[in-house]
Amino acid sequence: MGANARLIDELRRTRTLAATELRELLLTMDAADEEALFSAAREVRRETVGDVVYLRGLIEFTNYCRNDCLYCGIRRSNARACRYRLSDEQILACCDQGHELGLRTFVLQGGEDSGFGDDHICALVAAIKERHPDCAVTLSIGEKSRESYARYFAAGADRYLLRHETSNPAHYRRLHPPELTIENRKRCLDDLRDIGYQVGCGIMVGSPYQTVDNVVEDLLYMRDFEPHMVGIGPFVPHGDTPFAHMPAGTLEDTLRLLAIVRLMLPEVLLPATTALGTIDPTGREKGIRAGANVMMPSLTPLDVRGDYLLYDGKVGVRDQAADVMRDLEERVEAAGCGVDLGRGDHPGFGDASA
Ligand code: 5AD
């Protein structure tokens, strides 16, 4: 038995631990603990949401961004980024293709691009919902006013992804330019939840200057916020950013955090991210074995897909969507799960396709 068997068992039963216990667990976990943690995460997933992995079609529709986050390859001061914006026709064609492939959630992700005003976003969301009323639309377009979020929701958006990145204010300041604050980020997340979205927050694992205490704070923040979705992937350096020479987050740390989040929030929608597949060839399968249950194949047109680079080495930038789908399905099965092509709403929400 591992040194922390009792803590892992307590985490599973009570869905939480004290900050000091989480710290202890993260700092002293041995190989036997890790096995126990992953297998507890799989069991909790099986008991609560089943051994299925949901696929979300990702449309990276603009890489223009007004922000200058120090870790991100599409930060505004990266003059080497090759900028693009998809037209409405291109975005709708991506959705049509995804629908044809069986996908029932489309995630519109982009930088904070003033070239896409609120009217435009609302028109896009409405057009997608009109063509594909059986689908969920997820937005991932950054920090906006409460009014803007309310307008997108009224236009038909169902979900919103906005990682909080780190809940510690001092750490947040080391990763972001001064005009971005954790207070506003949390305000956004609170507004999104109030308005009625299914909301996702999350962090990068091993981001520069991250300490174990930061991670504990993030886990407790997520436990208290109770997001519907949690995005957790390793930090991967991008060569044209100030963090070019910082080390990447590790597979091991990422898998442990995925499993802990599954135990804290049993019903959460938890992706095995592309970044995880980038630091290890079988990283996403391992993520599923640690409790993840979502994957996000890219529907972004191939001629620009290689320009949406938040970090170096991103996998899948040359593969046709249909091939990516088959590849992911194989990975899901290799990890002992089955693909579910339904909308995959959080159990707390009605599932329109059920
Ligand atoms: N490495 C890993 N993840 C990154 N993101 C941005 N830059 C990087 C990077 N260099 C993540 C952030 C953001 C999400 C869209 O991508 O967490 O919220």
mmCIF file of C-alpha atoms and ligand atoms in Angstrom:
data_model
loop_
_atom_site.group_PDB
_atom_site.id
_atom_site.type_symbol
_atom_site.label_atom_id
_atom_site.label_comp_id
_atom_site.label_asym_id
_atom_site.label_seq_id
_atom_site.Cartn_x
_atom_site.Cartn_y
_atom_site.Cartn_z
ATOM 1 C CA MET A 1 0.000 0.000 0.000
ATOM 2 C CA GLY A 2 1.216 3.532 -0.781
ATOM 3 C CA ALA A 3 2.160 6.044 1.887
ATOM 4 C CA ASN A 4 -0.966 8.062 1.166
ATOM 5 C CA ALA A 5 -3.591 5.317 0.837
ATOM 6 C CA ARG A 6 -5.632 6.798 3.680
ATOM 7 C CA LEU A 7 -5.686 10.302 2.152
ATOM 8 C CA ILE A 8 -6.702 8.965 -1.261
ATOM 9 C CA ASP A 9 -9.499 6.970 0.300
ATOM 10 C CA GLU A 10 -10.684 9.994 2.258
ATOM 11 C CA LEU A 11 -10.583 12.168 -0.873
ATOM 12 C CA ARG A 12 -12.713 9.628 -2.682
ATOM 13 C CA ARG A 13 -15.262 9.269 0.120
ATOM 14 C CA THR A 14 -15.608 12.919 1.156
ATOM 15 C CA ARG A 15 -14.660 14.551 -2.190
ATOM 16 C CA THR A 16 -12.246 16.850 -0.452
ATOM 17 C CA LEU A 17 -9.197 17.153 1.758
ATOM 18 C CA ALA A 18 -7.804 19.963 3.875
ATOM 19 C CA ALA A 19 -5.210 22.184 2.192
ATOM 20 C CA THR A 20 -2.449 20.664 4.317
ATOM 21 C CA GLU A 21 -3.524 17.152 3.300
ATOM 22 C CA LEU A 22 -3.627 18.008 -0.414
ATOM 23 C CA ARG A 23 -0.160 19.485 -0.061
ATOM 24 C CA GLU A 24 1.068 16.332 1.667
ATOM 25 C CA LEU A 25 -0.499 14.132 -1.003
ATOM 26 C CA LEU A 26 1.044 16.089 -3.875
ATOM 27 C CA LEU A 27 4.464 16.196 -2.272
ATOM 28 C CA THR A 28 4.796 12.612 -1.076
ATOM 29 C CA MET A 29 2.835 10.533 -3.604
ATOM 30 C CA ASP A 30 4.620 7.266 -4.459
ATOM 31 C CA ALA A 31 4.059 4.820 -7.333
ATOM 32 C CA ALA A 32 1.540 2.728 -5.380
ATOM 33 C CA ASP A 33 -0.401 5.869 -4.434
ATOM 34 C CA GLU A 34 -0.513 6.916 -8.062
ATOM 35 C CA GLU A 35 -1.993 3.563 -9.120
ATOM 36 C CA ALA A 36 -4.572 3.777 -6.322
ATOM 37 C CA LEU A 37 -5.433 7.363 -7.279
ATOM 38 C CA PHE A 38 -5.931 6.572 -10.981
ATOM 39 C CA SER A 39 -7.971 3.483 -10.276
ATOM 40 C CA ALA A 40 -10.172 5.388 -7.795
ATOM 41 C CA ALA A 41 -10.681 8.089 -10.469
ATOM 42 C CA ARG A 42 -11.706 5.454 -13.048
ATOM 43 C CA GLU A 43 -14.116 3.823 -10.615
ATOM 44 C CA VAL A 44 -15.716 7.133 -9.675
ATOM 45 C CA ARG A 45 -16.099 7.986 -13.359
ATOM 46 C CA ARG A 46 -17.655 4.587 -14.077
ATOM 47 C CA GLU A 47 -20.096 4.885 -11.158
ATOM 48 C CA THR A 48 -21.190 8.456 -11.867
ATOM 49 C CA VAL A 49 -20.955 9.179 -15.590
ATOM 50 C CA GLY A 50 -19.924 5.861 -17.159
ATOM 51 C CA ASP A 51 -16.847 4.848 -19.152
ATOM 52 C CA VAL A 52 -17.602 7.115 -22.079
ATOM 53 C CA VAL A 53 -15.574 9.873 -23.666
ATOM 54 C CA TYR A 54 -17.361 12.774 -25.355
ATOM 55 C CA LEU A 55 -15.938 14.355 -28.486
ATOM 56 C CA ARG A 56 -16.205 18.118 -29.094
ATOM 57 C CA GLY A 57 -15.450 19.673 -32.473
ATOM 58 C CA LEU A 58 -12.997 22.520 -31.958
ATOM 59 C CA ILE A 59 -13.073 25.468 -34.350
ATOM 60 C CA GLU A 60 -10.143 27.822 -33.808
ATOM 61 C CA PHE A 61 -11.712 30.720 -35.686
ATOM 62 C CA THR A 62 -9.285 33.588 -35.056
ATOM 63 C CA ASN A 63 -5.776 33.908 -33.699
ATOM 64 C CA TYR A 64 -5.846 37.683 -33.394
ATOM 65 C CA CYS A 65 -5.633 38.603 -29.709
ATOM 66 C CA ARG A 66 -5.547 41.898 -27.867
ATOM 67 C CA ASN A 67 -3.969 40.277 -24.823
ATOM 68 C CA ASP A 68 -0.317 39.698 -24.113
ATOM 69 C CA CYS A 69 -0.236 36.668 -21.810
ATOM 70 C CA LEU A 70 3.397 35.751 -21.311
ATOM 71 C CA TYR A 71 2.922 32.028 -22.005
ATOM 72 C CA CYS A 72 0.794 32.182 -25.130
ATOM 73 C CA GLY A 73 1.988 31.920 -28.727
ATOM 74 C CA ILE A 74 -0.804 34.137 -30.089
ATOM 75 C CA ARG A 75 -0.064 37.006 -27.639
ATOM 76 C CA ARG A 76 -0.354 40.352 -29.362
ATOM 77 C CA SER A 77 3.343 41.132 -29.245
ATOM 78 C CA ASN A 78 4.308 37.955 -31.092
ATOM 79 C CA ALA A 79 4.974 39.561 -34.469
ATOM 80 C CA ARG A 80 5.957 36.174 -35.897
ATOM 81 C CA ALA A 81 2.481 34.683 -35.501
ATOM 82 C CA CYS A 82 0.762 34.357 -38.859
ATOM 83 C CA ARG A 83 -2.661 35.886 -38.135
ATOM 84 C CA TYR A 84 -5.936 34.657 -39.613
ATOM 85 C CA ARG A 85 -9.670 35.026 -39.189
ATOM 86 C CA LEU A 86 -12.160 32.516 -40.570
ATOM 87 C CA SER A 87 -15.134 33.873 -42.497
ATOM 88 C CA ASP A 88 -18.659 33.047 -41.331
ATOM 89 C CA GLU A 89 -18.976 30.709 -44.304
ATOM 90 C CA GLN A 90 -15.819 28.860 -43.275
ATOM 91 C CA ILE A 91 -16.984 28.543 -39.664
ATOM 92 C CA LEU A 92 -20.393 27.224 -40.720
ATOM 93 C CA ALA A 93 -18.727 24.797 -43.133
ATOM 94 C CA CYS A 94 -16.595 23.458 -40.242
ATOM 95 C CA CYS A 95 -19.787 22.837 -38.258
ATOM 96 C CA ASP A 96 -21.463 21.127 -41.216
ATOM 97 C CA GLN A 97 -18.460 18.865 -41.639
ATOM 98 C CA GLY A 98 -18.376 18.123 -37.898
ATOM 99 C CA HIS A 99 -22.089 17.361 -37.880
ATOM 100 C CA GLU A 100 -21.588 15.003 -40.800
ATOM 101 C CA LEU A 101 -18.900 13.224 -38.766
ATOM 102 C CA GLY A 102 -21.384 12.827 -35.918
ATOM 103 C CA LEU A 103 -20.196 15.596 -33.586
ATOM 104 C CA ARG A 104 -22.906 17.355 -31.540
ATOM 105 C CA THR A 105 -20.878 20.000 -29.728
ATOM 106 C CA PHE A 106 -18.975 22.786 -31.454
ATOM 107 C CA VAL A 107 -16.442 24.807 -29.525
ATOM 108 C CA LEU A 108 -15.703 28.208 -31.012
ATOM 109 C CA GLN A 109 -12.324 29.204 -29.657
ATOM 110 C CA GLY A 110 -10.298 32.269 -30.476
ATOM 111 C CA GLY A 111 -8.122 35.065 -29.202
ATOM 112 C CA GLU A 112 -9.787 38.197 -27.851
ATOM 113 C CA ASP A 113 -10.295 39.645 -31.318
ATOM 114 C CA SER A 114 -12.057 43.009 -31.652
ATOM 115 C CA GLY A 115 -12.639 42.010 -35.290
ATOM 116 C CA PHE A 116 -15.465 39.841 -33.939
ATOM 117 C CA GLY A 117 -17.892 42.177 -32.150
ATOM 118 C CA ASP A 118 -20.804 40.964 -30.036
ATOM 119 C CA ASP A 119 -23.342 41.286 -32.880
ATOM 120 C CA HIS A 120 -21.132 39.115 -35.030
ATOM 121 C CA ILE A 121 -20.656 36.441 -32.341
ATOM 122 C CA CYS A 122 -24.404 36.377 -31.650
ATOM 123 C CA ALA A 123 -25.186 36.033 -35.364
ATOM 124 C CA LEU A 124 -22.715 33.155 -35.658
ATOM 125 C CA VAL A 125 -24.087 31.324 -32.636
ATOM 126 C CA ALA A 126 -27.652 31.777 -33.895
ATOM 127 C CA ALA A 127 -26.709 30.564 -37.377
ATOM 128 C CA ILE A 128 -25.045 27.429 -35.996
ATOM 129 C CA LYS A 129 -28.018 26.650 -33.741
ATOM 130 C CA GLU A 130 -30.430 27.187 -36.610
ATOM 131 C CA ARG A 131 -28.571 24.806 -38.908
ATOM 132 C CA HIS A 132 -27.882 22.272 -36.172
ATOM 133 C CA PRO A 133 -30.568 22.551 -33.480
ATOM 134 C CA ASP A 134 -29.459 19.217 -32.019
ATOM 135 C CA CYS A 135 -26.021 20.604 -31.142
ATOM 136 C CA ALA A 136 -24.501 22.455 -28.212
ATOM 137 C CA VAL A 137 -22.367 25.533 -28.855
ATOM 138 C CA THR A 138 -19.471 26.299 -26.536
ATOM 139 C CA LEU A 139 -17.680 29.637 -26.621
ATOM 140 C CA SER A 140 -14.055 30.123 -25.577
ATOM 141 C CA ILE A 141 -13.328 33.748 -26.444
ATOM 142 C CA GLY A 142 -12.025 35.206 -23.227
ATOM 143 C CA GLU A 143 -12.992 37.961 -20.834
ATOM 144 C CA LYS A 144 -16.094 39.996 -21.746
ATOM 145 C CA SER A 145 -18.666 42.115 -19.918
ATOM 146 C CA ARG A 146 -21.610 40.455 -18.219
ATOM 147 C CA GLU A 147 -23.857 42.068 -20.853
ATOM 148 C CA SER A 148 -21.884 40.461 -23.662
ATOM 149 C CA TYR A 149 -22.039 37.040 -22.008
ATOM 150 C CA ALA A 150 -25.797 37.472 -21.545
ATOM 151 C CA ARG A 151 -26.215 38.353 -25.216
ATOM 152 C CA TYR A 152 -24.304 35.284 -26.434
ATOM 153 C CA PHE A 153 -26.413 33.125 -24.119
ATOM 154 C CA ALA A 154 -29.634 34.646 -25.431
ATOM 155 C CA ALA A 155 -28.383 33.934 -28.965
ATOM 156 C CA GLY A 156 -28.127 30.240 -28.059
ATOM 157 C CA ALA A 157 -24.658 29.596 -26.617
ATOM 158 C CA ASP A 158 -24.822 26.732 -24.102
ATOM 159 C CA ARG A 159 -21.372 26.550 -22.547
ATOM 160 C CA TYR A 160 -18.318 28.724 -21.947
ATOM 161 C CA LEU A 161 -14.694 27.778 -21.348
ATOM 162 C CA LEU A 162 -12.480 30.267 -19.537
ATOM 163 C CA ARG A 163 -9.556 28.811 -17.660
ATOM 164 C CA HIS A 164 -8.726 30.808 -14.551
ATOM 165 C CA GLU A 165 -5.045 29.825 -15.133
ATOM 166 C CA THR A 166 -4.110 30.237 -11.437
ATOM 167 C CA SER A 167 -6.197 31.438 -8.526
ATOM 168 C CA ASN A 168 -3.252 32.981 -6.694
ATOM 169 C CA PRO A 169 -3.096 36.755 -7.412
ATOM 170 C CA ALA A 170 0.708 37.020 -7.207
ATOM 171 C CA HIS A 171 1.170 34.000 -9.491
ATOM 172 C CA TYR A 172 -1.478 35.368 -11.872
ATOM 173 C CA ARG A 173 0.500 38.631 -12.163
ATOM 174 C CA ARG A 174 3.651 36.751 -13.144
ATOM 175 C CA LEU A 175 1.867 35.072 -16.073
ATOM 176 C CA HIS A 176 -0.136 38.038 -17.378
ATOM 177 C CA PRO A 177 0.241 41.690 -18.342
ATOM 178 C CA PRO A 178 -0.863 44.186 -15.654
ATOM 179 C CA GLU A 179 -4.230 44.902 -17.281
ATOM 180 C CA LEU A 180 -5.377 41.321 -16.649
ATOM 181 C CA THR A 181 -6.358 40.404 -13.093
ATOM 182 C CA ILE A 182 -7.547 37.264 -11.363
ATOM 183 C CA GLU A 183 -10.349 39.335 -9.847
ATOM 184 C CA ASN A 184 -11.799 40.095 -13.271
ATOM 185 C CA ARG A 185 -11.258 36.511 -14.427
ATOM 186 C CA LYS A 186 -13.261 35.247 -11.452
ATOM 187 C CA ARG A 187 -15.902 37.918 -12.025
ATOM 188 C CA CYS A 188 -16.286 36.558 -15.566
ATOM 189 C CA LEU A 189 -16.650 32.982 -14.295
ATOM 190 C CA ASP A 190 -19.242 34.048 -11.696
ATOM 191 C CA ASP A 191 -21.217 35.992 -14.323
ATOM 192 C CA LEU A 192 -21.175 33.050 -16.737
ATOM 193 C CA ARG A 193 -22.493 30.684 -14.106
ATOM 194 C CA ASP A 194 -25.206 33.189 -12.988
ATOM 195 C CA ILE A 195 -26.387 33.667 -16.564
ATOM 196 C CA GLY A 196 -26.947 29.924 -16.919
ATOM 197 C CA TYR A 197 -24.018 28.611 -18.929
ATOM 198 C CA GLN A 198 -22.311 25.309 -18.258
ATOM 199 C CA VAL A 199 -18.948 26.752 -17.283
ATOM 200 C CA GLY A 200 -15.397 25.480 -17.492
ATOM 201 C CA CYS A 201 -12.381 26.856 -15.627
ATOM 202 C CA GLY A 202 -8.918 25.312 -15.333
ATOM 203 C CA ILE A 203 -5.176 25.669 -15.191
ATOM 204 C CA MET A 204 -1.925 24.862 -16.917
ATOM 205 C CA VAL A 205 0.132 22.333 -14.991
ATOM 206 C CA GLY A 206 3.730 23.383 -14.413
ATOM 207 C CA SER A 207 3.219 26.943 -15.588
ATOM 208 C CA PRO A 208 6.246 29.129 -14.802
ATOM 209 C CA TYR A 209 6.633 29.937 -11.084
ATOM 210 C CA GLN A 210 3.778 27.595 -10.088
ATOM 211 C CA THR A 211 4.269 26.174 -6.579
ATOM 212 C CA VAL A 212 2.592 23.241 -4.895
ATOM 213 C CA ASP A 213 0.705 25.737 -2.743
ATOM 214 C CA ASN A 214 -0.631 27.419 -5.890
ATOM 215 C CA VAL A 215 -1.923 24.053 -7.084
ATOM 216 C CA VAL A 216 -3.585 23.387 -3.725
ATOM 217 C CA GLU A 217 -5.259 26.814 -3.951
ATOM 218 C CA ASP A 218 -6.472 25.985 -7.473
ATOM 219 C CA LEU A 219 -7.924 22.658 -6.358
ATOM 220 C CA LEU A 220 -9.796 24.324 -3.505
ATOM 221 C CA TYR A 221 -11.012 27.110 -5.795
ATOM 222 C CA MET A 222 -12.374 24.526 -8.253
ATOM 223 C CA ARG A 223 -13.951 22.493 -5.455
ATOM 224 C CA ASP A 224 -15.785 25.599 -4.261
ATOM 225 C CA PHE A 225 -16.704 26.968 -7.702
ATOM 226 C CA GLU A 226 -18.001 23.566 -8.835
ATOM 227 C CA PRO A 227 -17.460 24.087 -12.565
ATOM 228 C CA HIS A 228 -19.228 21.817 -15.058
ATOM 229 C CA MET A 229 -15.987 21.433 -17.023
ATOM 230 C CA VAL A 230 -12.320 21.649 -16.040
ATOM 231 C CA GLY A 231 -9.526 22.200 -18.573
ATOM 232 C CA ILE A 232 -6.195 20.927 -17.291
ATOM 233 C CA GLY A 233 -3.168 20.518 -19.527
ATOM 234 C CA PRO A 234 0.572 20.871 -19.156
ATOM 235 C CA PHE A 235 2.253 24.206 -19.835
ATOM 236 C CA VAL A 236 4.290 23.810 -23.038
ATOM 237 C CA PRO A 237 6.705 26.611 -23.943
ATOM 238 C CA HIS A 238 6.332 28.551 -27.192
ATOM 239 C CA GLY A 239 9.600 29.761 -28.730
ATOM 240 C CA ASP A 240 8.353 33.267 -29.538
ATOM 241 C CA THR A 241 7.211 34.146 -26.009
ATOM 242 C CA PRO A 242 9.048 35.383 -22.896
ATOM 243 C CA PHE A 243 8.649 31.857 -21.465
ATOM 244 C CA ALA A 244 10.421 30.191 -24.414
ATOM 245 C CA HIS A 245 13.069 28.650 -22.171
ATOM 246 C CA MET A 246 10.859 27.622 -19.269
ATOM 247 C CA PRO A 247 10.422 23.871 -18.717
ATOM 248 C CA ALA A 248 7.165 22.197 -19.773
ATOM 249 C CA GLY A 249 4.744 20.771 -17.221
ATOM 250 C CA THR A 250 5.107 17.018 -16.709
ATOM 251 C CA LEU A 251 2.885 14.125 -17.723
ATOM 252 C CA GLU A 252 2.970 12.761 -14.191
ATOM 253 C CA ASP A 253 1.822 15.998 -12.544
ATOM 254 C CA THR A 254 -0.938 16.478 -15.113
ATOM 255 C CA LEU A 255 -2.292 12.931 -14.688
ATOM 256 C CA ARG A 256 -2.318 13.231 -10.905
ATOM 257 C CA LEU A 257 -4.263 16.467 -11.059
ATOM 258 C CA LEU A 258 -6.780 15.051 -13.538
ATOM 259 C CA ALA A 259 -7.421 12.168 -11.141
ATOM 260 C CA ILE A 260 -7.736 14.430 -8.093
ATOM 261 C CA VAL A 261 -10.219 16.663 -9.947
ATOM 262 C CA ARG A 262 -12.290 13.588 -10.926
ATOM 263 C CA LEU A 263 -12.473 12.603 -7.244
ATOM 264 C CA MET A 264 -13.381 16.137 -6.101
ATOM 265 C CA LEU A 265 -15.978 16.743 -8.844
ATOM 266 C CA PRO A 266 -17.230 13.260 -9.850
ATOM 267 C CA GLU A 267 -19.548 14.456 -12.645
ATOM 268 C CA VAL A 268 -17.159 16.977 -14.175
ATOM 269 C CA LEU A 269 -16.470 17.029 -17.940
ATOM 270 C CA LEU A 270 -12.701 16.697 -18.026
ATOM 271 C CA PRO A 271 -10.750 16.790 -21.292
ATOM 272 C CA ALA A 272 -7.597 14.861 -22.087
ATOM 273 C CA THR A 273 -6.100 17.899 -23.809
ATOM 274 C CA THR A 274 -4.115 18.281 -26.992
ATOM 275 C CA ALA A 275 -1.256 19.703 -24.885
ATOM 276 C CA LEU A 276 -1.175 16.404 -22.966
ATOM 277 C CA GLY A 277 -0.949 14.548 -26.297
ATOM 278 C CA THR A 278 1.857 16.907 -27.272
ATOM 279 C CA ILE A 279 4.188 16.185 -24.322
ATOM 280 C CA ASP A 280 3.665 12.398 -24.589
ATOM 281 C CA PRO A 281 2.591 10.351 -27.635
ATOM 282 C CA THR A 282 0.061 8.418 -25.548
ATOM 283 C CA GLY A 283 -0.626 11.250 -23.098
ATOM 284 C CA ARG A 284 -4.330 11.482 -23.916
ATOM 285 C CA GLU A 285 -4.937 7.749 -23.390
ATOM 286 C CA LYS A 286 -3.134 8.046 -20.088
ATOM 287 C CA GLY A 287 -5.335 11.037 -19.277
ATOM 288 C CA ILE A 288 -8.445 8.936 -19.875
ATOM 289 C CA ARG A 289 -6.990 6.228 -17.643
ATOM 290 C CA ALA A 290 -6.586 8.914 -14.977
ATOM 291 C CA GLY A 291 -10.256 9.951 -15.156
ATOM 292 C CA ALA A 292 -10.609 12.314 -18.139
ATOM 293 C CA ASN A 293 -13.749 11.929 -20.307
ATOM 294 C CA VAL A 294 -13.630 14.495 -23.129
ATOM 295 C CA MET A 295 -11.488 14.946 -26.245
ATOM 296 C CA MET A 296 -11.557 17.812 -28.705
ATOM 297 C CA PRO A 297 -10.769 16.975 -32.328
ATOM 298 C CA SER A 298 -9.955 20.059 -34.373
ATOM 299 C CA LEU A 299 -12.280 21.027 -37.219
ATOM 300 C CA THR A 300 -10.178 24.087 -38.032
ATOM 301 C CA PRO A 301 -9.403 24.221 -41.784
ATOM 302 C CA LEU A 302 -6.023 22.645 -42.531
ATOM 303 C CA ASP A 303 -4.629 25.708 -44.289
ATOM 304 C CA VAL A 304 -4.688 27.733 -41.045
ATOM 305 C CA ARG A 305 -4.618 25.002 -38.392
ATOM 306 C CA GLY A 306 -0.834 25.255 -38.049
ATOM 307 C CA ASP A 307 -1.186 28.960 -37.260
ATOM 308 C CA TYR A 308 -3.251 28.455 -34.114
ATOM 309 C CA LEU A 309 -0.230 27.695 -32.014
ATOM 310 C CA LEU A 310 -0.511 28.521 -28.336
ATOM 311 C CA TYR A 311 2.587 26.345 -27.707
ATOM 312 C CA ASP A 312 5.227 24.506 -29.744
ATOM 313 C CA GLY A 313 4.908 20.980 -31.139
ATOM 314 C CA LYS A 314 1.092 20.829 -31.188
ATOM 315 C CA VAL A 315 -0.091 17.472 -32.526
ATOM 316 C CA GLY A 316 -2.649 16.945 -35.292
ATOM 317 C CA VAL A 317 -2.020 20.107 -37.310
ATOM 318 C CA ARG A 318 -1.805 18.168 -40.594
ATOM 319 C CA ASP A 319 -4.579 15.622 -40.205
ATOM 320 C CA GLN A 320 -8.012 15.648 -41.848
ATOM 321 C CA ALA A 321 -10.887 15.865 -39.348
ATOM 322 C CA ALA A 322 -12.210 12.414 -40.302
ATOM 323 C CA ASP A 323 -8.780 10.846 -39.677
ATOM 324 C CA VAL A 324 -8.438 12.694 -36.376
ATOM 325 C CA MET A 325 -11.814 11.297 -35.297
ATOM 326 C CA ARG A 326 -10.789 7.733 -36.112
ATOM 327 C CA ASP A 327 -7.468 8.222 -34.340
ATOM 328 C CA LEU A 328 -9.176 9.548 -31.212
ATOM 329 C CA GLU A 329 -11.704 6.735 -31.228
ATOM 330 C CA GLU A 330 -8.841 4.221 -31.226
ATOM 331 C CA ARG A 331 -7.182 6.016 -28.352
ATOM 332 C CA VAL A 332 -10.433 6.046 -26.364
ATOM 333 C CA GLU A 333 -10.853 2.311 -26.881
ATOM 334 C CA ALA A 334 -7.205 1.645 -26.025
ATOM 335 C CA ALA A 335 -7.939 3.395 -22.728
ATOM 336 C CA GLY A 336 -10.878 1.074 -22.031
ATOM 337 C CA CYS A 337 -13.703 3.501 -22.803
ATOM 338 C CA GLY A 338 -16.142 4.066 -25.653
ATOM 339 C CA VAL A 339 -16.816 7.225 -27.649
ATOM 340 C CA ASP A 340 -20.168 8.944 -27.080
ATOM 341 C CA LEU A 341 -21.168 11.325 -29.865
ATOM 342 C CA GLY A 342 -24.098 12.866 -27.968
ATOM 343 C CA ARG A 343 -24.166 16.474 -26.819
ATOM 344 C CA GLY A 344 -22.732 15.288 -23.535
ATOM 345 C CA ASP A 345 -24.183 17.941 -21.280
ATOM 346 C CA HIS A 346 -23.206 17.974 -17.627
ATOM 347 C CA PRO A 347 -25.590 15.668 -15.684
ATOM 348 C CA GLY A 348 -26.962 18.776 -13.942
ATOM 349 C CA PHE A 349 -28.326 19.966 -17.316
ATOM 350 C CA GLY A 350 -30.940 18.443 -19.619
ATOM 351 C CA ASP A 351 -29.527 16.535 -22.575
ATOM 352 C CA ALA A 352 -31.489 17.596 -25.652
ATOM 353 C CA SER A 353 -30.376 14.537 -27.633
ATOM 354 C CA ALA A 354 -31.215 11.989 -24.940
HETATM 355 N N1 5AD B 1 1.022 25.840 -22.984
HETATM 356 C C1 5AD B 1 -0.095 25.181 -22.614
HETATM 357 N N2 5AD B 1 -1.314 25.729 -22.600
HETATM 358 C C2 5AD B 1 -1.425 26.998 -23.033
HETATM 359 N N3 5AD B 1 -2.484 27.816 -23.111
HETATM 360 C C3 5AD B 1 -2.073 29.007 -23.608
HETATM 361 N N4 5AD B 1 -0.764 28.983 -23.829
HETATM 362 C C4 5AD B 1 -0.313 27.750 -23.468
HETATM 363 C C5 5AD B 1 0.961 27.118 -23.425
HETATM 364 N N5 5AD B 1 2.065 27.758 -23.800
HETATM 365 C C6 5AD B 1 -3.810 27.438 -22.623
HETATM 366 C C7 5AD B 1 -4.308 28.462 -21.599
HETATM 367 C C8 5AD B 1 -5.595 28.977 -22.233
HETATM 368 C C9 5AD B 1 -5.976 27.856 -23.173
HETATM 369 C C10 5AD B 1 -6.868 28.270 -24.297
HETATM 370 O O1 5AD B 1 -4.736 27.401 -23.672
HETATM 371 O O2 5AD B 1 -4.601 27.797 -20.362
HETATM 372 O O3 5AD B 1 -6.611 29.239 -21.294
#
